[in-house]
């Protein structure tokens, strides 16, 4: 930055004031931060730099992130100039805001005059609604399901005869009758009044508010000093009572955060003047929509435009192969199955087009007559292969992904379907999964039990390291489908299901589930007209993900390299020297997409050359497009660099956590220990630990700067807590009953190692090499490999965890379950905490010593000496000093 230190401090203070007073603002200008990577929100500088310019840039970025500001320019060039005959391009200008809903779009336009800086065209959202007429539809009375108890619903349901009439024969008739009876129960739920109160307002506060309004009304009609004093006094009482109600409400919503974070996020978002919503979209003629209905229509047209129409006539020969001799059995649905699924309903989910709230269905699980009626309905649906037409209708809500907010294709459609239909889908899914679970390709990690994003990433990095250790250069292909879930052709999907052995009424159920579907988009208070669904599996449904996984199940078989899938995210790892195999792989993928009509988006497909073993940096063409070469890619939420170092991802994690801290502390009033601990564990710490088993920096020389930088996020948050904020860091951890992040990451490594070693998960069988006894891990890394590659191996989970795992006693390693392993691990730490043996908890001692200095080690040493001199105290505390 070109500012002096004093000017920079004044600027950061001004930005902090905007955030503290919660003023929704926008800042535009030339920040002149040439070393900032806006894509990751980090400064390209060593962690312990002494360069004053870099330090100033770091401080400014920390100010932006600490106060929760968002930016909109990521990798665009904002300045171009010629220096010494060479073109220099950089990103210096930026748009910042305190609320991402303020800015609809930022467009870069040509410079003015002779300036070498570009101009910005910033479209602001100054009104939360597009049209007053559209809002009338949203003003329908809303039922307050939180105001009715389960006992009241059950009492009302007991007055209704849930058995079906004799004339009711088809599933359509049965649903119509059941739906009308459910509406009778819903009638007892109170509706929201036109006067809308804050969520924390109780009846006492409402009375106080009315009294305050009355006092001010009297003053307005008779503005005397006496009436003013009365009104001010009443206003003070109202504000005091309102503050107490807010504090009690914050306590209430943070107590249940572990199980349901929806009320907490709704509370924070409710404090924003402008809410995130779908703004005006660009119509085909280039004009912008002017109402919510027009916006909904443009979205509906965009979502319908990606549907795939299969050509007439028989399928290609390649679409058929020998089906399994074993076919799936017809599904049987019992009352126990239905009751179990009704009990598992999440009442925080949105209701579907039928208007039936999930809380009603969950509470009626205790009514055996209702469960019997639902069971009969499900049995009729299964035997006839027909479900009610209303179950095939979806209300589609749109989620913004990235790119221009005016482009409707930059929104993801999520279907809200009937809750009871989802219960039926769960029964069908469990039946199908029990049949196909062993037939799912082992390279698929998405929507498969026992696998996750972490399993995909661990196996991928392990494969890359093994190839590098063998002396081969590595290329990683990141391949992207074009609207994958929405473009699955139905006839080809049914053919694959039939080839897999799914037949009988199960196949009829799926065929009917996919056919005749319709959707309408919802924006504000307006719905679009209904559209027919011609292809795809509904996003937001229960069966959709499983059907998609089955559809691409054969894709890895046509790839002659190492492939890893997570739903539609495909990653292929190839030997860069074997270009012939790579070209054949790309050709096979093109043939596959031509046969099955699920197209790749070549403009979004990328290649990453791993810079070891003299990589030839070969260019590749896929579907007529030269693949973009990248140095880093966000792979399943982890920023993966081509050198397989994780410094950029760690900085990104820190940036996200700091922004979340800023957002929370700016809106929360209360700072009590219990509240802040729940908030930290639920929505802040996960940003610092997502897939940490992949990128965790080992506690050794060269990594301490990154370890301390991660730890500083937790230190900063604990300083904000009342009563303990001024205590030393180690004492704050004791008061909160948490440990250092470094120790938690090592503990996470041990838990992951336990799962893999004991075969409790469906991945990682080749990651660890076990000793002959079968419970210890042995290193198999050769000393003859390149030094840089060996460093990568030593930082990976399989090597990083060895020293800590092998020091665990046998009763911990041989635990019977994951929960038992965690309990035994804690017991082992508790009974040996004072012994310096290099176990996993010693990482905390080193971190705290580096943070608090030698005083912590001296304090720890004195504690150990005291316990040796007083064995009775050690025995009482359960500490083994022998």
mmCIF file of C-alpha atoms in Angstrom, residues 167-493:
data_model
loop_
_atom_site.group_PDB
_atom_site.id
_atom_site.type_symbol
_atom_site.label_atom_id
_atom_site.label_comp_id
_atom_site.label_asym_id
_atom_site.label_seq_id
_atom_site.Cartn_x
_atom_site.Cartn_y
_atom_site.Cartn_z
ATOM 1 C CA UNK A 167 -64.617 -46.381 -2.654
ATOM 2 C CA UNK A 168 -60.961 -45.421 -2.260
ATOM 3 C CA UNK A 169 -59.011 -47.839 -4.484
ATOM 4 C CA UNK A 170 -56.161 -46.009 -6.218
ATOM 5 C CA UNK A 171 -53.153 -44.309 -4.634
ATOM 6 C CA UNK A 172 -54.405 -40.983 -6.011
ATOM 7 C CA UNK A 173 -57.743 -41.320 -4.204
ATOM 8 C CA UNK A 174 -56.091 -42.528 -1.025
ATOM 9 C CA UNK A 175 -53.730 -39.569 -0.945
ATOM 10 C CA UNK A 176 -56.551 -37.114 -1.629
ATOM 11 C CA UNK A 177 -58.537 -38.490 1.334
ATOM 12 C CA UNK A 178 -55.480 -38.621 3.628
ATOM 13 C CA UNK A 179 -54.448 -35.115 2.621
ATOM 14 C CA UNK A 180 -57.850 -33.646 3.513
ATOM 15 C CA UNK A 181 -57.716 -35.305 6.940
ATOM 16 C CA UNK A 182 -54.213 -33.955 7.576
ATOM 17 C CA UNK A 183 -55.491 -30.470 6.774
ATOM 18 C CA UNK A 184 -58.183 -30.912 9.433
ATOM 19 C CA UNK A 185 -55.469 -31.479 12.031
ATOM 20 C CA UNK A 186 -53.488 -28.492 10.722
ATOM 21 C CA UNK A 187 -56.468 -26.210 11.335
ATOM 22 C CA UNK A 188 -55.715 -26.074 15.069
ATOM 23 C CA UNK A 189 -52.312 -24.445 14.432
ATOM 24 C CA UNK A 190 -52.475 -20.675 15.109
ATOM 25 C CA UNK A 191 -51.633 -18.323 12.259
ATOM 26 C CA UNK A 192 -49.295 -15.372 12.272
ATOM 27 C CA UNK A 193 -50.921 -12.001 12.919
ATOM 28 C CA UNK A 194 -50.423 -9.043 10.633
ATOM 29 C CA UNK A 195 -48.351 -7.366 13.364
ATOM 30 C CA UNK A 196 -45.031 -9.185 13.150
ATOM 31 C CA UNK A 197 -42.835 -9.229 16.243
ATOM 32 C CA UNK A 198 -39.183 -10.019 16.680
ATOM 33 C CA UNK A 199 -38.415 -13.711 17.357
ATOM 34 C CA UNK A 200 -37.174 -12.949 20.878
ATOM 35 C CA UNK A 201 -40.310 -10.979 21.860
ATOM 36 C CA UNK A 202 -42.435 -12.603 24.574
ATOM 37 C CA UNK A 203 -45.891 -11.510 25.707
ATOM 38 C CA UNK A 204 -44.466 -9.220 28.406
ATOM 39 C CA UNK A 205 -42.258 -7.422 25.879
ATOM 40 C CA UNK A 206 -45.175 -7.042 23.463
ATOM 41 C CA UNK A 207 -47.289 -5.411 26.183
ATOM 42 C CA UNK A 208 -44.394 -3.135 27.076
ATOM 43 C CA UNK A 209 -43.987 -2.162 23.435
ATOM 44 C CA UNK A 210 -47.667 -1.292 23.069
ATOM 45 C CA UNK A 211 -47.466 0.803 26.244
ATOM 46 C CA UNK A 212 -44.407 2.608 24.872
ATOM 47 C CA UNK A 213 -46.138 3.311 21.549
ATOM 48 C CA UNK A 214 -49.111 4.684 23.481
ATOM 49 C CA UNK A 215 -46.879 7.034 25.504
ATOM 50 C CA UNK A 216 -45.288 8.398 22.350
ATOM 51 C CA UNK A 217 -48.714 8.782 20.755
ATOM 52 C CA UNK A 218 -49.825 10.888 23.741
ATOM 53 C CA UNK A 219 -46.663 13.002 23.427
ATOM 54 C CA UNK A 220 -47.247 13.529 19.692
ATOM 55 C CA UNK A 221 -50.724 14.894 20.421
ATOM 56 C CA UNK A 222 -49.635 16.901 23.477
ATOM 57 C CA UNK A 223 -45.872 17.603 23.282
ATOM 58 C CA UNK A 224 -45.332 18.736 26.866
ATOM 59 C CA UNK A 225 -42.196 18.158 28.958
ATOM 60 C CA UNK A 226 -44.161 15.941 31.336
ATOM 61 C CA UNK A 227 -45.374 13.670 28.528
ATOM 62 C CA UNK A 228 -41.850 13.581 27.065
ATOM 63 C CA UNK A 229 -40.364 12.419 30.376
ATOM 64 C CA UNK A 230 -43.036 9.715 30.686
ATOM 65 C CA UNK A 231 -42.357 8.529 27.125
ATOM 66 C CA UNK A 232 -38.580 8.524 27.620
ATOM 67 C CA UNK A 233 -38.923 6.611 30.870
ATOM 68 C CA UNK A 234 -41.193 4.041 29.234
ATOM 69 C CA UNK A 235 -38.822 3.824 26.246
ATOM 70 C CA UNK A 236 -35.941 3.056 28.619
ATOM 71 C CA UNK A 237 -37.921 0.296 30.296
ATOM 72 C CA UNK A 238 -38.778 -1.194 26.903
ATOM 73 C CA UNK A 239 -35.161 -1.148 25.726
ATOM 74 C CA UNK A 240 -33.967 -2.729 28.980
ATOM 75 C CA UNK A 241 -36.591 -5.465 28.770
ATOM 76 C CA UNK A 242 -35.843 -5.988 25.061
ATOM 77 C CA UNK A 243 -32.137 -6.435 25.819
ATOM 78 C CA UNK A 244 -32.900 -9.106 28.435
ATOM 79 C CA UNK A 245 -35.246 -10.901 26.014
ATOM 80 C CA UNK A 246 -32.552 -10.905 23.317
ATOM 81 C CA UNK A 247 -30.026 -12.364 25.746
ATOM 82 C CA UNK A 248 -32.441 -15.128 26.811
ATOM 83 C CA UNK A 249 -33.275 -15.870 23.168
ATOM 84 C CA UNK A 250 -29.585 -16.122 22.253
ATOM 85 C CA UNK A 251 -29.066 -18.560 25.118
ATOM 86 C CA UNK A 252 -31.996 -20.628 23.872
ATOM 87 C CA UNK A 253 -30.938 -20.879 20.203
ATOM 88 C CA UNK A 254 -27.302 -21.647 21.033
ATOM 89 C CA UNK A 255 -28.172 -24.499 23.407
ATOM 90 C CA UNK A 256 -29.538 -26.611 20.537
ATOM 91 C CA UNK A 257 -26.913 -25.637 17.926
ATOM 92 C CA UNK A 258 -25.347 -29.092 17.907
ATOM 93 C CA UNK A 259 -28.571 -30.564 16.541
ATOM 94 C CA UNK A 260 -30.168 -27.634 14.695
ATOM 95 C CA UNK A 261 -28.336 -24.469 13.585
ATOM 96 C CA UNK A 262 -31.252 -23.123 11.534
ATOM 97 C CA UNK A 263 -32.679 -20.789 14.255
ATOM 98 C CA UNK A 264 -29.225 -19.362 14.946
ATOM 99 C CA UNK A 265 -28.470 -18.565 11.297
ATOM 100 C CA UNK A 266 -31.983 -17.156 10.855
ATOM 101 C CA UNK A 267 -31.407 -14.898 13.857
ATOM 102 C CA UNK A 268 -28.137 -13.520 12.461
ATOM 103 C CA UNK A 269 -29.519 -13.079 8.949
ATOM 104 C CA UNK A 270 -32.607 -11.378 10.365
ATOM 105 C CA UNK A 271 -30.462 -8.487 11.571
ATOM 106 C CA UNK A 272 -29.567 -7.569 8.001
ATOM 107 C CA UNK A 273 -31.566 -4.786 6.413
ATOM 108 C CA UNK A 274 -31.078 -6.340 2.974
ATOM 109 C CA UNK A 275 -31.539 -10.084 2.574
ATOM 110 C CA UNK A 276 -29.910 -12.294 -0.029
ATOM 111 C CA UNK A 277 -32.433 -13.009 -2.750
ATOM 112 C CA UNK A 278 -32.652 -13.620 -6.479
ATOM 113 C CA UNK A 279 -32.305 -10.219 -8.114
ATOM 114 C CA UNK A 280 -33.405 -9.065 -11.541
ATOM 115 C CA UNK A 281 -32.353 -11.508 -14.240
ATOM 116 C CA UNK A 282 -31.561 -10.971 -17.875
ATOM 117 C CA UNK A 283 -34.295 -12.046 -20.289
ATOM 118 C CA UNK A 284 -33.608 -13.498 -23.775
ATOM 119 C CA UNK A 285 -34.146 -10.071 -25.360
ATOM 120 C CA UNK A 286 -31.447 -8.528 -23.151
ATOM 121 C CA UNK A 287 -33.792 -6.576 -20.848
ATOM 122 C CA UNK A 288 -34.057 -7.197 -17.106
ATOM 123 C CA UNK A 289 -36.981 -8.664 -15.222
ATOM 124 C CA UNK A 290 -39.072 -6.144 -13.309
ATOM 125 C CA UNK A 291 -41.099 -8.388 -11.014
ATOM 126 C CA UNK A 292 -40.706 -11.570 -9.022
ATOM 127 C CA UNK A 293 -43.056 -13.372 -11.413
ATOM 128 C CA UNK A 294 -40.886 -12.472 -14.420
ATOM 129 C CA UNK A 295 -37.781 -13.581 -12.521
ATOM 130 C CA UNK A 296 -39.450 -16.895 -11.648
ATOM 131 C CA UNK A 297 -40.406 -17.404 -15.307
ATOM 132 C CA UNK A 298 -36.849 -16.710 -16.529
ATOM 133 C CA UNK A 299 -35.466 -19.187 -13.977
ATOM 134 C CA UNK A 300 -38.015 -21.830 -14.988
ATOM 135 C CA UNK A 301 -37.114 -21.409 -18.666
ATOM 136 C CA UNK A 302 -33.395 -21.657 -17.845
ATOM 137 C CA UNK A 303 -33.817 -24.804 -15.756
ATOM 138 C CA UNK A 304 -35.979 -26.406 -18.456
ATOM 139 C CA UNK A 305 -33.472 -25.537 -21.200
ATOM 140 C CA UNK A 306 -30.886 -28.017 -19.900
ATOM 141 C CA UNK A 307 -33.171 -31.045 -20.209
ATOM 142 C CA UNK A 308 -31.956 -33.711 -22.623
ATOM 143 C CA UNK A 309 -34.293 -35.173 -25.220
ATOM 144 C CA UNK A 310 -33.335 -38.711 -26.161
ATOM 145 C CA UNK A 311 -33.453 -39.543 -29.891
ATOM 146 C CA UNK A 312 -36.219 -41.795 -31.132
ATOM 147 C CA UNK A 313 -35.551 -45.434 -31.925
ATOM 148 C CA UNK A 314 -33.692 -48.241 -30.144
ATOM 149 C CA UNK A 315 -30.627 -47.573 -27.998
ATOM 150 C CA UNK A 316 -27.108 -48.233 -29.164
ATOM 151 C CA UNK A 317 -25.701 -51.721 -28.761
ATOM 152 C CA UNK A 318 -23.238 -50.360 -26.177
ATOM 153 C CA UNK A 319 -26.135 -49.519 -23.837
ATOM 154 C CA UNK A 320 -26.873 -53.180 -23.248
ATOM 155 C CA UNK A 321 -24.780 -55.762 -21.457
ATOM 156 C CA UNK A 322 -25.455 -59.053 -19.740
ATOM 157 C CA UNK A 323 -27.681 -58.413 -16.755
ATOM 158 C CA UNK A 324 -27.028 -60.051 -13.406
ATOM 159 C CA UNK A 325 -28.776 -63.379 -12.949
ATOM 160 C CA UNK A 326 -29.845 -62.258 -9.483
ATOM 161 C CA UNK A 327 -32.781 -59.826 -9.654
ATOM 162 C CA UNK A 328 -34.050 -57.593 -6.887
ATOM 163 C CA UNK A 329 -37.056 -58.795 -4.907
ATOM 164 C CA UNK A 330 -40.320 -56.875 -4.769
ATOM 165 C CA UNK A 331 -40.420 -54.380 -1.937
ATOM 166 C CA UNK A 332 -42.446 -55.097 1.188
ATOM 167 C CA UNK A 333 -43.495 -52.192 3.403
ATOM 168 C CA UNK A 334 -44.528 -52.772 7.027
ATOM 169 C CA UNK A 335 -45.921 -50.515 9.748
ATOM 170 C CA UNK A 336 -42.648 -50.776 11.659
ATOM 171 C CA UNK A 337 -40.736 -49.455 8.632
ATOM 172 C CA UNK A 338 -43.142 -46.553 8.192
ATOM 173 C CA UNK A 339 -43.206 -45.689 11.892
ATOM 174 C CA UNK A 340 -39.406 -45.701 12.055
ATOM 175 C CA UNK A 341 -39.086 -43.313 9.095
ATOM 176 C CA UNK A 342 -41.815 -40.992 10.410
ATOM 177 C CA UNK A 343 -39.943 -40.796 13.697
ATOM 178 C CA UNK A 344 -36.750 -39.722 11.886
ATOM 179 C CA UNK A 345 -38.371 -36.771 10.086
ATOM 180 C CA UNK A 346 -36.464 -33.517 10.552
ATOM 181 C CA UNK A 347 -39.033 -30.904 11.568
ATOM 182 C CA UNK A 348 -36.763 -28.041 10.440
ATOM 183 C CA UNK A 349 -37.173 -29.022 6.779
ATOM 184 C CA UNK A 350 -39.408 -26.989 4.481
ATOM 185 C CA UNK A 351 -42.838 -28.282 3.583
ATOM 186 C CA UNK A 352 -43.617 -29.249 -0.005
ATOM 187 C CA UNK A 353 -46.371 -28.355 -2.491
ATOM 188 C CA UNK A 354 -48.959 -30.198 -0.380
ATOM 189 C CA UNK A 355 -48.502 -27.738 2.497
ATOM 190 C CA UNK A 356 -48.114 -30.527 5.082
ATOM 191 C CA UNK A 357 -45.616 -29.535 7.766
ATOM 192 C CA UNK A 358 -43.022 -32.157 8.812
ATOM 193 C CA UNK A 359 -43.801 -31.581 12.507
ATOM 194 C CA UNK A 360 -47.341 -32.847 11.977
ATOM 195 C CA UNK A 361 -46.156 -36.087 10.350
ATOM 196 C CA UNK A 362 -43.507 -36.647 13.009
ATOM 197 C CA UNK A 363 -45.973 -36.221 15.886
ATOM 198 C CA UNK A 364 -48.583 -38.471 14.242
ATOM 199 C CA UNK A 365 -46.064 -41.322 14.362
ATOM 200 C CA UNK A 366 -47.560 -41.994 17.812
ATOM 201 C CA UNK A 367 -51.013 -42.506 16.258
ATOM 202 C CA UNK A 368 -51.147 -46.154 15.163
ATOM 203 C CA UNK A 369 -54.268 -45.568 13.029
ATOM 204 C CA UNK A 370 -52.456 -42.879 11.032
ATOM 205 C CA UNK A 371 -49.358 -45.064 10.607
ATOM 206 C CA UNK A 372 -51.581 -47.896 9.393
ATOM 207 C CA UNK A 373 -53.235 -45.591 6.833
ATOM 208 C CA UNK A 374 -49.855 -44.348 5.554
ATOM 209 C CA UNK A 375 -48.593 -47.927 5.334
ATOM 210 C CA UNK A 376 -51.623 -48.941 3.262
ATOM 211 C CA UNK A 377 -51.045 -45.938 0.981
ATOM 212 C CA UNK A 378 -47.377 -46.862 0.493
ATOM 213 C CA UNK A 379 -48.256 -50.513 -0.173
ATOM 214 C CA UNK A 380 -50.766 -49.448 -2.809
ATOM 215 C CA UNK A 381 -48.168 -47.170 -4.438
ATOM 216 C CA UNK A 382 -45.646 -50.010 -4.520
ATOM 217 C CA UNK A 383 -47.989 -52.704 -5.819
ATOM 218 C CA UNK A 384 -49.522 -50.512 -8.523
ATOM 219 C CA UNK A 385 -46.290 -48.717 -9.420
ATOM 220 C CA UNK A 386 -48.147 -45.388 -9.246
ATOM 221 C CA UNK A 387 -47.671 -42.466 -6.891
ATOM 222 C CA UNK A 388 -50.016 -39.447 -6.519
ATOM 223 C CA UNK A 389 -49.537 -36.697 -9.073
ATOM 224 C CA UNK A 390 -48.937 -34.110 -6.339
ATOM 225 C CA UNK A 391 -45.877 -36.069 -5.239
ATOM 226 C CA UNK A 392 -44.406 -35.528 -8.705
ATOM 227 C CA UNK A 393 -44.695 -31.749 -8.444
ATOM 228 C CA UNK A 394 -41.801 -29.755 -7.014
ATOM 229 C CA UNK A 395 -41.462 -26.191 -5.813
ATOM 230 C CA UNK A 396 -37.998 -25.213 -6.999
ATOM 231 C CA UNK A 397 -35.945 -22.700 -5.048
ATOM 232 C CA UNK A 398 -32.821 -21.231 -6.613
ATOM 233 C CA UNK A 399 -29.383 -21.116 -4.973
ATOM 234 C CA UNK A 400 -26.741 -18.785 -6.389
ATOM 235 C CA UNK A 401 -23.483 -20.555 -7.333
ATOM 236 C CA UNK A 402 -20.992 -18.137 -8.913
ATOM 237 C CA UNK A 403 -20.644 -15.858 -11.896
ATOM 238 C CA UNK A 404 -23.043 -13.128 -12.971
ATOM 239 C CA UNK A 405 -26.129 -12.858 -10.772
ATOM 240 C CA UNK A 406 -28.121 -11.788 -13.848
ATOM 241 C CA UNK A 407 -27.561 -15.118 -15.614
ATOM 242 C CA UNK A 408 -30.274 -17.606 -14.619
ATOM 243 C CA UNK A 409 -27.989 -20.567 -15.417
ATOM 244 C CA UNK A 410 -25.713 -19.497 -12.539
ATOM 245 C CA UNK A 411 -28.377 -20.662 -10.069
ATOM 246 C CA UNK A 412 -28.810 -24.233 -8.836
ATOM 247 C CA UNK A 413 -32.382 -25.617 -8.736
ATOM 248 C CA UNK A 414 -33.309 -27.386 -5.501
ATOM 249 C CA UNK A 415 -36.632 -29.218 -5.452
ATOM 250 C CA UNK A 416 -38.950 -29.011 -2.440
ATOM 251 C CA UNK A 417 -41.205 -32.048 -2.651
ATOM 252 C CA UNK A 418 -43.888 -33.499 -0.386
ATOM 253 C CA UNK A 419 -42.494 -34.733 2.941
ATOM 254 C CA UNK A 420 -44.570 -37.924 2.873
ATOM 255 C CA UNK A 421 -43.200 -38.669 -0.589
ATOM 256 C CA UNK A 422 -39.675 -38.385 0.847
ATOM 257 C CA UNK A 423 -40.597 -40.917 3.533
ATOM 258 C CA UNK A 424 -41.748 -43.266 0.760
ATOM 259 C CA UNK A 425 -38.517 -42.608 -1.162
ATOM 260 C CA UNK A 426 -36.424 -43.516 1.887
ATOM 261 C CA UNK A 427 -38.077 -46.935 2.048
ATOM 262 C CA UNK A 428 -37.465 -47.470 -1.686
ATOM 263 C CA UNK A 429 -33.870 -46.255 -1.412
ATOM 264 C CA UNK A 430 -33.078 -48.606 1.477
ATOM 265 C CA UNK A 431 -34.542 -51.510 -0.484
ATOM 266 C CA UNK A 432 -32.487 -50.698 -3.605
ATOM 267 C CA UNK A 433 -29.310 -49.947 -1.653
ATOM 268 C CA UNK A 434 -29.380 -53.321 0.073
ATOM 269 C CA UNK A 435 -29.293 -54.892 -3.399
ATOM 270 C CA UNK A 436 -26.753 -52.654 -5.196
ATOM 271 C CA UNK A 437 -24.409 -51.697 -2.327
ATOM 272 C CA UNK A 438 -21.819 -54.279 -3.380
ATOM 273 C CA UNK A 439 -22.186 -53.331 -7.047
ATOM 274 C CA UNK A 440 -21.351 -49.633 -6.637
ATOM 275 C CA UNK A 441 -17.943 -48.898 -8.145
ATOM 276 C CA UNK A 442 -15.310 -48.631 -5.361
ATOM 277 C CA UNK A 443 -14.027 -45.410 -6.938
ATOM 278 C CA UNK A 444 -17.353 -43.685 -6.139
ATOM 279 C CA UNK A 445 -17.277 -41.812 -2.807
ATOM 280 C CA UNK A 446 -20.452 -39.727 -3.066
ATOM 281 C CA UNK A 447 -23.717 -40.776 -1.366
ATOM 282 C CA UNK A 448 -22.122 -44.114 -0.419
ATOM 283 C CA UNK A 449 -22.159 -45.379 3.151
ATOM 284 C CA UNK A 450 -18.710 -45.425 4.762
ATOM 285 C CA UNK A 451 -17.194 -42.901 2.338
ATOM 286 C CA UNK A 452 -16.966 -39.129 2.187
ATOM 287 C CA UNK A 453 -15.105 -36.164 0.726
ATOM 288 C CA UNK A 454 -12.218 -37.016 3.040
ATOM 289 C CA UNK A 455 -11.984 -40.592 1.772
ATOM 290 C CA UNK A 456 -11.910 -39.338 -1.829
ATOM 291 C CA UNK A 457 -9.134 -36.845 -1.087
ATOM 292 C CA UNK A 458 -7.028 -39.240 1.015
ATOM 293 C CA UNK A 459 -7.052 -41.963 -1.645
ATOM 294 C CA UNK A 460 -6.344 -39.430 -4.404
ATOM 295 C CA UNK A 461 -3.287 -37.936 -2.699
ATOM 296 C CA UNK A 462 -2.046 -41.414 -1.737
ATOM 297 C CA UNK A 463 -2.207 -42.481 -5.407
ATOM 298 C CA UNK A 464 -0.344 -39.336 -6.517
ATOM 299 C CA UNK A 465 2.422 -39.865 -3.952
ATOM 300 C CA UNK A 466 2.818 -43.540 -4.922
ATOM 301 C CA UNK A 467 3.234 -42.614 -8.592
ATOM 302 C CA UNK A 468 5.788 -39.943 -7.692
ATOM 303 C CA UNK A 469 7.719 -42.396 -5.525
ATOM 304 C CA UNK A 470 7.886 -44.760 -8.510
ATOM 305 C CA UNK A 471 9.584 -41.981 -10.478
ATOM 306 C CA UNK A 472 6.648 -41.104 -12.739
ATOM 307 C CA UNK A 473 5.457 -37.529 -13.335
ATOM 308 C CA UNK A 474 1.768 -37.005 -12.588
ATOM 309 C CA UNK A 475 -1.056 -35.139 -14.301
ATOM 310 C CA UNK A 476 -4.395 -34.697 -12.511
ATOM 311 C CA UNK A 477 -7.512 -34.079 -14.611
ATOM 312 C CA UNK A 478 -10.504 -32.327 -13.026
ATOM 313 C CA UNK A 479 -13.500 -33.075 -15.260
ATOM 314 C CA UNK A 480 -16.820 -31.293 -14.936
ATOM 315 C CA UNK A 481 -20.226 -32.412 -16.210
ATOM 316 C CA UNK A 482 -22.642 -29.930 -17.714
ATOM 317 C CA UNK A 483 -25.794 -29.767 -15.507
ATOM 318 C CA UNK A 484 -25.248 -33.390 -14.533
ATOM 319 C CA UNK A 485 -28.260 -34.075 -12.288
ATOM 320 C CA UNK A 486 -30.707 -32.291 -14.610
ATOM 321 C CA UNK A 487 -29.597 -33.964 -17.853
ATOM 322 C CA UNK A 488 -29.701 -37.673 -16.998
ATOM 323 C CA UNK A 489 -31.759 -39.316 -19.806
ATOM 324 C CA UNK A 490 -34.560 -41.376 -18.274
ATOM 325 C CA UNK A 491 -34.709 -44.211 -20.802
ATOM 326 C CA UNK A 492 -30.972 -44.848 -20.557
ATOM 327 C CA UNK A 493 -31.157 -44.697 -16.756
#
